[in-house]
PDB file of C-alpha atoms in Angstrom:
ATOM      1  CA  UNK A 622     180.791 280.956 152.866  1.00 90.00           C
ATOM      2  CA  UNK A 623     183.289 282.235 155.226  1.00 94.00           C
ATOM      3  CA  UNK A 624     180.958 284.962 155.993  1.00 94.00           C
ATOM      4  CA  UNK A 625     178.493 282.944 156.866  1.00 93.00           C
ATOM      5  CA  UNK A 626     180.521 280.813 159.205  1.00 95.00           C
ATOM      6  CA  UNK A 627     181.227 283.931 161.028  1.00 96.00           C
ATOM      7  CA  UNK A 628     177.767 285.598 161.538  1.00 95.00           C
ATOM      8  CA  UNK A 629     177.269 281.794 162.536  1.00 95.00           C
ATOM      9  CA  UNK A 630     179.799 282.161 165.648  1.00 96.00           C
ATOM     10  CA  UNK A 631     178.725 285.141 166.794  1.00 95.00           C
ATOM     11  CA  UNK A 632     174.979 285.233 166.339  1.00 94.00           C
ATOM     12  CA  UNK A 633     172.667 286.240 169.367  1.00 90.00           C
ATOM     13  CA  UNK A 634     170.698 283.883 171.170  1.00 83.00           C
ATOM     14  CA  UNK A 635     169.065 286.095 172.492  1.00 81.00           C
ATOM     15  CA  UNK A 636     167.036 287.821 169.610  1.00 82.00           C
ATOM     16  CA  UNK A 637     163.589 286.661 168.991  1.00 85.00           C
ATOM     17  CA  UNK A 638     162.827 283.605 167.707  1.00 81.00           C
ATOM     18  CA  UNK A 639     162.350 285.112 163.821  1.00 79.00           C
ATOM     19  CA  UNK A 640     165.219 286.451 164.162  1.00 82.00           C
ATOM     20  CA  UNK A 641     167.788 283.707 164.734  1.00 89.00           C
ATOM     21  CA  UNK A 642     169.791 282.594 162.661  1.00 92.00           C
ATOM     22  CA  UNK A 643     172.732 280.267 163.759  1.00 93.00           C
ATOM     23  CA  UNK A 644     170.609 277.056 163.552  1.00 93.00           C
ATOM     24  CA  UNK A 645     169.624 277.870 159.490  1.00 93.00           C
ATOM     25  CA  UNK A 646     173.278 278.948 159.366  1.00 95.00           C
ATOM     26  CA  UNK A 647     174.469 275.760 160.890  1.00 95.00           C
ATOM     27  CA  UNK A 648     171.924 273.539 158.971  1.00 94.00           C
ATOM     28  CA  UNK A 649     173.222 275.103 155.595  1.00 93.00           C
ATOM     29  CA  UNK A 650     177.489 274.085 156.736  1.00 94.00           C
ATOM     30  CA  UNK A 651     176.808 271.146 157.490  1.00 94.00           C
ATOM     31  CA  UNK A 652     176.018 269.955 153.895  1.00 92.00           C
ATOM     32  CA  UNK A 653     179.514 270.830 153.496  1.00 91.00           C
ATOM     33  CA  UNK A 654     180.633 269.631 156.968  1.00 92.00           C
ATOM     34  CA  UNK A 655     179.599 266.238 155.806  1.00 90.00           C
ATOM     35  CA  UNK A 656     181.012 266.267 152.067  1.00 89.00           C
ATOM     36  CA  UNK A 657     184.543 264.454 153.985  1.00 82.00           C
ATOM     37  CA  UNK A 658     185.467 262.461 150.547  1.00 84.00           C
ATOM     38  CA  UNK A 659     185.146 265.809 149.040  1.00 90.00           C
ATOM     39  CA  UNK A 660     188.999 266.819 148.905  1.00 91.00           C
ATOM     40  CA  UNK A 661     188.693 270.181 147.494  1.00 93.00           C
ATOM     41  CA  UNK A 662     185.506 270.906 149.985  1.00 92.00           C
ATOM     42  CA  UNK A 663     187.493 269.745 153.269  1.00 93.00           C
ATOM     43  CA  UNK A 664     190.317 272.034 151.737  1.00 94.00           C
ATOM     44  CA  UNK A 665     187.880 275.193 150.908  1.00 94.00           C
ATOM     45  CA  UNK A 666     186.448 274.577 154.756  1.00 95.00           C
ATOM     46  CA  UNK A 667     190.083 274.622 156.618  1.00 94.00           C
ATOM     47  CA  UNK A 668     191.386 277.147 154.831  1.00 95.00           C
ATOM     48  CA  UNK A 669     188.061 279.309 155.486  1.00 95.00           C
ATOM     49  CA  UNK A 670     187.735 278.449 159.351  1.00 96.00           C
ATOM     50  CA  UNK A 671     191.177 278.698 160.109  1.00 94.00           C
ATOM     51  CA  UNK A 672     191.432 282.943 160.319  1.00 94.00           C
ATOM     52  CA  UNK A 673     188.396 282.630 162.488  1.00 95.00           C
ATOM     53  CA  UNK A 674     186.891 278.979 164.487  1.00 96.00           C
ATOM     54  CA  UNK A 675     190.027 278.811 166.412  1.00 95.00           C
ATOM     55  CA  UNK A 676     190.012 282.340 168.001  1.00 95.00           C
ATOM     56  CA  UNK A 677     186.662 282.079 168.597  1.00 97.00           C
ATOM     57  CA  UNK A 678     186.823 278.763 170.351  1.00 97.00           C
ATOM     58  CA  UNK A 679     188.520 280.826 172.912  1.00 96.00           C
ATOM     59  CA  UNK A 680     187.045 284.149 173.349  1.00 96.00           C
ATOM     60  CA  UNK A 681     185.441 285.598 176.737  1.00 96.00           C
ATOM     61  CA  UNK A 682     181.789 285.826 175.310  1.00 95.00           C
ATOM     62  CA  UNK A 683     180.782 282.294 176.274  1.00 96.00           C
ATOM     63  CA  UNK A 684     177.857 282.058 173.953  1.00 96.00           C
ATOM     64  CA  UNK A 685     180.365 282.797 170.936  1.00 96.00           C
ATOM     65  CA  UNK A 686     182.122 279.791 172.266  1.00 97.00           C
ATOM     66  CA  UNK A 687     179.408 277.798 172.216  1.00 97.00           C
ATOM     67  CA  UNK A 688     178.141 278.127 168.919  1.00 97.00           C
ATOM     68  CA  UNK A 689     181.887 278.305 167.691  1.00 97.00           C
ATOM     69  CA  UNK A 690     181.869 275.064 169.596  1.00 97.00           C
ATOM     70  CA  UNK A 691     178.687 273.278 167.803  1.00 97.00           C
ATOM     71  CA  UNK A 692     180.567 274.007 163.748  1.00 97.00           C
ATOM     72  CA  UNK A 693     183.911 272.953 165.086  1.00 97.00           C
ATOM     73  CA  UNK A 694     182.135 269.193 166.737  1.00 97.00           C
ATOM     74  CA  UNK A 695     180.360 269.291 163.431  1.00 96.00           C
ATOM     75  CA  UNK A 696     183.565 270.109 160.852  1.00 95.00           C
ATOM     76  CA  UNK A 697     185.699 267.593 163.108  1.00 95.00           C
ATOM     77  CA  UNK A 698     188.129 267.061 161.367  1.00 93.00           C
ATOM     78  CA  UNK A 699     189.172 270.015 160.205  1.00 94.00           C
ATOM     79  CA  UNK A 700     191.505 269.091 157.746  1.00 91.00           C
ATOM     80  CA  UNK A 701     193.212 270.058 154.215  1.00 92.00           C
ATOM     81  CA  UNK A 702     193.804 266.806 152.655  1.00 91.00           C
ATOM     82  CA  UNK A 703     196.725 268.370 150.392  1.00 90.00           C
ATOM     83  CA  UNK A 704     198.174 269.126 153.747  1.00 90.00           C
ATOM     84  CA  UNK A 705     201.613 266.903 154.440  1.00 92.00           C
ATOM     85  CA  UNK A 706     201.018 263.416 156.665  1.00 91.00           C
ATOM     86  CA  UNK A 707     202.826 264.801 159.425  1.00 92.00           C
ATOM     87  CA  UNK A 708     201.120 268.221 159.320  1.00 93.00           C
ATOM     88  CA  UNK A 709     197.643 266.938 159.700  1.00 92.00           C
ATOM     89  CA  UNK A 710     198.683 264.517 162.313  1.00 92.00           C
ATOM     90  CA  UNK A 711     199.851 267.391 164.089  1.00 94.00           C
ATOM     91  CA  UNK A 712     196.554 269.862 162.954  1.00 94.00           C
ATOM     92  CA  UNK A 713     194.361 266.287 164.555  1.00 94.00           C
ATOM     93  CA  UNK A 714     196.121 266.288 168.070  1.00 94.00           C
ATOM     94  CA  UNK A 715     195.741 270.040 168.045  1.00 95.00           C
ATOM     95  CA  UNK A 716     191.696 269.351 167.726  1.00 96.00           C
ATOM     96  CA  UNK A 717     191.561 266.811 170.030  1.00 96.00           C
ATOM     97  CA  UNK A 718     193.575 268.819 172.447  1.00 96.00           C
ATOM     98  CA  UNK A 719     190.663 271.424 171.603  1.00 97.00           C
ATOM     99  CA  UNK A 720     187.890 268.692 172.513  1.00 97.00           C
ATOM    100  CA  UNK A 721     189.817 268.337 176.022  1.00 97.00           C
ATOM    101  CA  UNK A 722     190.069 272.152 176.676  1.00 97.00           C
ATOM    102  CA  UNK A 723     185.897 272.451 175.357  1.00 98.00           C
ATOM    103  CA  UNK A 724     184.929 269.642 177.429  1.00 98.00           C
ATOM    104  CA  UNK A 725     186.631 271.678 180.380  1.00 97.00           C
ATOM    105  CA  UNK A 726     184.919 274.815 180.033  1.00 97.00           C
ATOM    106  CA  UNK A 727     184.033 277.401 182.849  1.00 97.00           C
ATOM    107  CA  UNK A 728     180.693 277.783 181.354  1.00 97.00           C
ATOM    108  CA  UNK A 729     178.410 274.798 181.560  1.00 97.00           C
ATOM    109  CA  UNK A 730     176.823 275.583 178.933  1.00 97.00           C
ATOM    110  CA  UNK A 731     179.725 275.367 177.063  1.00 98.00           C
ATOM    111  CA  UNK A 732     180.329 272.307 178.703  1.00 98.00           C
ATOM    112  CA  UNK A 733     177.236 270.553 177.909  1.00 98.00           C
ATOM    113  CA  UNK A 734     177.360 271.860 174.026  1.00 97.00           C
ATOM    114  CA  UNK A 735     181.054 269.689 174.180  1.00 98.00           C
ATOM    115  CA  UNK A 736     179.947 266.403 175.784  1.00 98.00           C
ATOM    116  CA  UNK A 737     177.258 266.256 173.103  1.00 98.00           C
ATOM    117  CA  UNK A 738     179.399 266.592 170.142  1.00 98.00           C
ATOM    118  CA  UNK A 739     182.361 264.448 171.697  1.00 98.00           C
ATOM    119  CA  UNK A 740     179.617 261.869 172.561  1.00 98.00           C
ATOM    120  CA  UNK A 741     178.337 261.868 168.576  1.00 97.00           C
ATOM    121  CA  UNK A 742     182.299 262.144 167.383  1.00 97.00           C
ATOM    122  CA  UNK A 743     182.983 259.310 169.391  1.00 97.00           C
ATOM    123  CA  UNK A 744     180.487 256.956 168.415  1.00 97.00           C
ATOM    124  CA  UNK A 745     181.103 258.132 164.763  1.00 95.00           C
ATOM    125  CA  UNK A 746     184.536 257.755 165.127  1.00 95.00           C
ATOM    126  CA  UNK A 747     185.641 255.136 168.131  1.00 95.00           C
ATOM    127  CA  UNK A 748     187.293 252.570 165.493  1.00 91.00           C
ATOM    128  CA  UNK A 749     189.884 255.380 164.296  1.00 90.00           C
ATOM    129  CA  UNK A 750     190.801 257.393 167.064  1.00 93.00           C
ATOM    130  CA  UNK A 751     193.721 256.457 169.233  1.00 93.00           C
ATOM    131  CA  UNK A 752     193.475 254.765 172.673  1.00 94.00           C
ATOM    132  CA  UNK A 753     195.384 257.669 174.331  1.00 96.00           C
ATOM    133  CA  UNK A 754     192.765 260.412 172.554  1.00 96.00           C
ATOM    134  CA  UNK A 755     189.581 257.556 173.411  1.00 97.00           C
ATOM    135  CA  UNK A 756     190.926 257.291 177.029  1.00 97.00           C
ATOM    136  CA  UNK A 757     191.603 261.138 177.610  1.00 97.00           C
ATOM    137  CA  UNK A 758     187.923 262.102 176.028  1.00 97.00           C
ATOM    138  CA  UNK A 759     186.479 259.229 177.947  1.00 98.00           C
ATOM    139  CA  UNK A 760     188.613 260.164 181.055  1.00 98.00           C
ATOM    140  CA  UNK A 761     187.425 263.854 181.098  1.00 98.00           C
ATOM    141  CA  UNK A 762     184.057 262.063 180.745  1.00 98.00           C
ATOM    142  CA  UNK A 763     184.088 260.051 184.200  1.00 98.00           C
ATOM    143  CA  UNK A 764     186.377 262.100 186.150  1.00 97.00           C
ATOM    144  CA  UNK A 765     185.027 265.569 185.761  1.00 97.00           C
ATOM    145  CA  UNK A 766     181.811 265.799 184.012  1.00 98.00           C
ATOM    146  CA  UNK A 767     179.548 262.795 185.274  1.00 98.00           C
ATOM    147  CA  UNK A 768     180.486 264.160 189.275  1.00 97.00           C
ATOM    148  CA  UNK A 769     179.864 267.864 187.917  1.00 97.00           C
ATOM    149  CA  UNK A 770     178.289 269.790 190.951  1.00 96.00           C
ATOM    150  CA  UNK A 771     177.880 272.889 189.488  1.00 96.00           C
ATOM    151  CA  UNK A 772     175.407 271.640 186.859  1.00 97.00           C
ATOM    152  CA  UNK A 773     173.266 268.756 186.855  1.00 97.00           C
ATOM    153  CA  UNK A 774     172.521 269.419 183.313  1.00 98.00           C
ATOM    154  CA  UNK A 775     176.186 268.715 182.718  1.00 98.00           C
ATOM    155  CA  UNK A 776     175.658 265.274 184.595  1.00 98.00           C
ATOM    156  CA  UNK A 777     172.568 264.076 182.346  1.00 98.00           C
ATOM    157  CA  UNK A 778     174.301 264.984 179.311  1.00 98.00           C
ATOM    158  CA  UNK A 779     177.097 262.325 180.248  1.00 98.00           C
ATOM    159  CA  UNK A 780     174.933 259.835 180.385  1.00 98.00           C
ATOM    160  CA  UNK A 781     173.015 260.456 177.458  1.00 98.00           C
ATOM    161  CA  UNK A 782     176.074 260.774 175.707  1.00 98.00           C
ATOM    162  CA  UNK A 783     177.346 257.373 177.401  1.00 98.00           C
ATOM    163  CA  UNK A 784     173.587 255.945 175.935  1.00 98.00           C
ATOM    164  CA  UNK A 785     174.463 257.042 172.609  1.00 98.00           C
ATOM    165  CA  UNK A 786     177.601 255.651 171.969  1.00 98.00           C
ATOM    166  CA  UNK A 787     176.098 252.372 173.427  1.00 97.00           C
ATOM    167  CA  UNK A 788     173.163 252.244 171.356  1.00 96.00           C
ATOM    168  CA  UNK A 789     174.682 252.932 167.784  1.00 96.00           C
ATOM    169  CA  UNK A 790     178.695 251.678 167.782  1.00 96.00           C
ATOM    170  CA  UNK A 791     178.804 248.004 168.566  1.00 95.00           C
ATOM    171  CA  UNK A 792     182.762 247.932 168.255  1.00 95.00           C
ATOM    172  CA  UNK A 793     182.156 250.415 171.538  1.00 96.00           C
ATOM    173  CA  UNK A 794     180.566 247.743 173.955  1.00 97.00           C
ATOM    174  CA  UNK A 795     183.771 245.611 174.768  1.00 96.00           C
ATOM    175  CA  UNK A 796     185.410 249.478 176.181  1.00 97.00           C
ATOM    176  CA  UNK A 797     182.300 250.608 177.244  1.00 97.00           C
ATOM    177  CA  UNK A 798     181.838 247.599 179.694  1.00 96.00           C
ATOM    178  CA  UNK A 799     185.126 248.551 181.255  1.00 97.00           C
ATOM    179  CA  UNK A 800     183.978 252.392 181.987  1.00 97.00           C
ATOM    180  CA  UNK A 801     180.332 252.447 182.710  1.00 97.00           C
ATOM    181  CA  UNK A 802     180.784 250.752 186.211  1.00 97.00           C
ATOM    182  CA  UNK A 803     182.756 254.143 187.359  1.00 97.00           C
ATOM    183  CA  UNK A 804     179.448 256.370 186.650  1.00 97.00           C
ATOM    184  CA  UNK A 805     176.946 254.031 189.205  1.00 96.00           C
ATOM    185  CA  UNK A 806     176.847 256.523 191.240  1.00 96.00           C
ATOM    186  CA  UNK A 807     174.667 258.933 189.123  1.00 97.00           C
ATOM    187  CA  UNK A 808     171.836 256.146 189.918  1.00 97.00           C
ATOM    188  CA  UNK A 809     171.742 257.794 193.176  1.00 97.00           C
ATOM    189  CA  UNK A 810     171.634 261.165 191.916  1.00 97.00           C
ATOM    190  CA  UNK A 811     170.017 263.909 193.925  1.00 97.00           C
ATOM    191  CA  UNK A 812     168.591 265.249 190.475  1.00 97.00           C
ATOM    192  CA  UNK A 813     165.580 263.406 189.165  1.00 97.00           C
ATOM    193  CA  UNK A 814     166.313 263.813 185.450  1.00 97.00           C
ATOM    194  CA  UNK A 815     169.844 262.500 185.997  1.00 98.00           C
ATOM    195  CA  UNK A 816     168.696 259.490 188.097  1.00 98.00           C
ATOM    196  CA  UNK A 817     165.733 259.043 185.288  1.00 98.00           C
ATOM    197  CA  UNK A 818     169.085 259.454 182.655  1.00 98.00           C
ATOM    198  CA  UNK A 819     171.351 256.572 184.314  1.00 98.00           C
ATOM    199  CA  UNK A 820     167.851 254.279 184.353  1.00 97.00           C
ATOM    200  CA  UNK A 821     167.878 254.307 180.656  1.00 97.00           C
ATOM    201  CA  UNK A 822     171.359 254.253 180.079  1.00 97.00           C
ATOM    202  CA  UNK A 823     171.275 250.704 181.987  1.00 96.00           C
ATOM    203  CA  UNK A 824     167.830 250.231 180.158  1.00 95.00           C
ATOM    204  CA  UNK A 825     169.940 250.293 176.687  1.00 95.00           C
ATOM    205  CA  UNK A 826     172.580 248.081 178.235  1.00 95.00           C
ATOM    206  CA  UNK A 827     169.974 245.439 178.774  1.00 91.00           C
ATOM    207  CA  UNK A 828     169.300 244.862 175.453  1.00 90.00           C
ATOM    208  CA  UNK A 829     173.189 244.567 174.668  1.00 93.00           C
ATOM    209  CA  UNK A 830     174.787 240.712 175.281  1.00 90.00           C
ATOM    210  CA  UNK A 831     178.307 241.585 175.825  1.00 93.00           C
ATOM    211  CA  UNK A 832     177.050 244.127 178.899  1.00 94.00           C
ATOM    212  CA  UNK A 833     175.733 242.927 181.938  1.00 93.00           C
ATOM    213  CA  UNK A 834     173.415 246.163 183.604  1.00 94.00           C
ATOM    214  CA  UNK A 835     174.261 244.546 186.697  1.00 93.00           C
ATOM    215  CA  UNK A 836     177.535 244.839 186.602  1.00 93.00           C
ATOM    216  CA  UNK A 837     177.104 248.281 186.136  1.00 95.00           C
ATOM    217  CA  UNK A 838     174.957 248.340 189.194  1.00 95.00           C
ATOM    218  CA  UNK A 839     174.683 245.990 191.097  1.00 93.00           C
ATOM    219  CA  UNK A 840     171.335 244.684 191.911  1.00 92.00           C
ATOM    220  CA  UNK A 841     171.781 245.611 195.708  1.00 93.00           C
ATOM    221  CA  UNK A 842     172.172 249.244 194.621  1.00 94.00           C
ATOM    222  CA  UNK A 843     169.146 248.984 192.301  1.00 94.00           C
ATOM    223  CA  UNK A 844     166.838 247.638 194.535  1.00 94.00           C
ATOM    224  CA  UNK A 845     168.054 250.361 197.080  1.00 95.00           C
ATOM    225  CA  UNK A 846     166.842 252.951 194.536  1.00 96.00           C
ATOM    226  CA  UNK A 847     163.842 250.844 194.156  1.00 94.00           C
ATOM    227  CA  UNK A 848     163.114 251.006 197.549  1.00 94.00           C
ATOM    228  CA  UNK A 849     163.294 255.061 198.060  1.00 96.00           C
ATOM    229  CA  UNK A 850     162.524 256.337 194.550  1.00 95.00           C
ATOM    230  CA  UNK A 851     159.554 258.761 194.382  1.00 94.00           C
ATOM    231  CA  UNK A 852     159.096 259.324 190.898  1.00 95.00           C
ATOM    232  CA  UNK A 853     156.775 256.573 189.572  1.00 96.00           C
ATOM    233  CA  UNK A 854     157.937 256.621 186.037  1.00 96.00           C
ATOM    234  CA  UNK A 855     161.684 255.450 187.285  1.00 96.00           C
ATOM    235  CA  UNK A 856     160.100 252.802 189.378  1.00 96.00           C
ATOM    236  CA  UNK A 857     158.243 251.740 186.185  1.00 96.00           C
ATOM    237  CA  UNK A 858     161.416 251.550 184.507  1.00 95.00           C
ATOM    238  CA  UNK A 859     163.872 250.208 187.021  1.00 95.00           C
ATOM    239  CA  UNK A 860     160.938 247.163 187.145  1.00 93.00           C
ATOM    240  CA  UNK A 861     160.908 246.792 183.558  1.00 92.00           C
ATOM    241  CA  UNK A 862     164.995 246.151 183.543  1.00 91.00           C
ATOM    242  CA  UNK A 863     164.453 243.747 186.309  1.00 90.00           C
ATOM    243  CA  UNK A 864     161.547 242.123 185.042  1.00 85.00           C
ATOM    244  CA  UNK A 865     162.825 240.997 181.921  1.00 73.00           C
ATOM    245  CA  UNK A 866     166.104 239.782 183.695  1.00 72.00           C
ATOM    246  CA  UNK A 867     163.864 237.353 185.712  1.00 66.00           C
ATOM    247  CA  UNK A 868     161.323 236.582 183.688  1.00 55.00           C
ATOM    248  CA  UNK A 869     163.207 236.649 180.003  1.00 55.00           C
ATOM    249  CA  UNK A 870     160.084 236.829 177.307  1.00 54.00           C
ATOM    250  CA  UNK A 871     161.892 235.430 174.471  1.00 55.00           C
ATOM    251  CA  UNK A 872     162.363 232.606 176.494  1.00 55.00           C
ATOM    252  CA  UNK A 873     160.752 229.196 177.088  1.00 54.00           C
ATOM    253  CA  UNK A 874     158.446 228.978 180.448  1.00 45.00           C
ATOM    254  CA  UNK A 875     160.720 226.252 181.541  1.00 45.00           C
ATOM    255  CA  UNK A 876     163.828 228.747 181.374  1.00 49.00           C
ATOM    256  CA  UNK A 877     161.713 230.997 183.179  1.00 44.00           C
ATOM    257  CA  UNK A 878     160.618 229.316 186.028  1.00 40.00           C
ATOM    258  CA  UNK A 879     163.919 227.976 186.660  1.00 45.00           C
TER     259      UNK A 879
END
C-alpha cells in the first residue's frame, strides 16, 4: 500500500493518457481514505504516509505537490487513533497549518488543487472544526485567492468552492451570509468564466431562505452587470435570479402583483 501511495505522488502527468496512473491509484486509497471508523485502517494509513506525504507536500517539483496535495485533502485527517489526545490535537493543527501553507502555493495549480479540497473538507467538516481554523481557511479564501491576479482559474475555483459549501452544509449558511458579501466584486470580473461562476454562486443563494443574493450584491451592482454583460448565457441567468425575486412562482398572483 505504501508503495502505491508513493508511485501515486510522484506519477507523471504528462505520459499518455494509457499510461496514467495517479487517478486509478487515487481511486483505489480512497476506499481506505474513507474507512475513518476503521481504527486499525486510519492507524495502517498514518503510519504509512508519514515517511513520505509530508516531504512531498513540500518538494520543488510542483506537480509532485499537487498530487501529494489531492491524497493528503482526501486522507484529512491523518490520524492514528491509538495516538495520545494531546498528540493528535497537535498532529490536526499541524494539517491545518498544512491546508494554510497549500492554499498559499507559488504554483496555481497547486493552488487551485487546495481550494478544491479545503472547499469539500469544509463543507464535510464545518460543524467540527474550530472558529480560528474556519476563519483562517475562510480568510485565506477572501483575502488572497478570490482577488488572485495571477490566475483567474484560481478565482473561479473560489467561488465554486464558496457554491459548494452553500449548496450541501446547511449549518454553513448563517457564516456564509457573513463572508460572501466580501467576494461581490468577482461579479465584475474581467474573466467571463469567473463572472459566469459568481452568477451561480448567487443563483444557489436564491434558493437558500436565510441568504438574501442581494445582500450579496446589491441589485444596483447587478443591474450594472446587466446593463454591460456580453455573454448572453449570464444575462439569461442574472434575469432568471431577478425574475423569480419579482415575480415569486410558488406564490399566489395576488403576492405577485403586489
Amino acid at each position: 500500500i505504501q508503495d502505491l501511495m508513493l508511485r501515486g505522488i510522484v506519477a507523471n502527468p504528462n505520459l499518455p493518457k494509457n499510461l496514467k496512473i495517479f487517478l486509478p491509484i487515487r481511486n483505489l486509497l480512497k476506499v481506505l481514505h474513507r474507512a475513518k471508523n476503521d481504527r486499525q485502517a486510519q492507524a495502517m494509513l498514518a503510519k504509512l504516509y508519514e515517511p513520505i506525504l509530508w516531504r512531498h507536500l513540500k518538494v520543488a517539483n510542483c506537480q509532485v505537490r499537487s498530487n501529494a496535495a489531492q491524497l493528503f485533502y482526501d486522507a484529512f485527517p491523518v490520524e492514528d487513533p491509538s495516538l495520545q489526545l494531546e498528540e493528535r490535537a497537535m498532529k490536526y493543527e499541524e494539517q491545518v497549518q498544512m491546508m494554510c501553507e497549500l492554499l498559499k502555493d507559488e504554483v496555481p495549480e497547486v493552488r487551485i488543487v487546495s481550494i478544491q479540497g479545503a472547499s469539500l473538507l469544509i463543507a464535510k467538516y464545518f460543524q467540527i472544526l474550530s472558529s480560528t481554523d474556519l476563519n483562517k481557511l475562510v480568510k485565506i479564501f477572501v483575502v488572497d485567492l478570490a482577488v488572485d491576479a495571477s490566475s483567474s482559474q484560481v478565482r473561479l475555483e473560489v467561488l465554486k468552492g464558496f457554491k459548494h459549501i452553500t449548496n450541501t452544509c446547511v449549518r454553513s449558511h448563517l457564516y456564509m451570509k457573513k463572508i460572501l458579501p466580501k467576494i461581490r466584486d468577482n461579479l465584475h470580473d474581467i474573466k467571463e468564466t469567473v463572472r459566469h461562476a459568481m452568477v451561480d454562486l448567487l443563483t444557489a443563494v436564491s434558493n437558500v431562505k436565510m441568504i438574501k443574493y442581494w445582500d450579496i450584491c446589491p441589485i444596483e451592482q447587478i443591474l450594472a452587470r446587466l446593463e454591460v454583460e456580453k455573454s448572453d448565457v449570464i444575462c439569461r441567468k442574472i434575469t432568471d435570479v431577478l425574475f423569480n425575486s419579482y415575480f415569486p412562482i410558488g406564490e399566489d398572483e395576488y403576492t405577485k402583483i403586489r
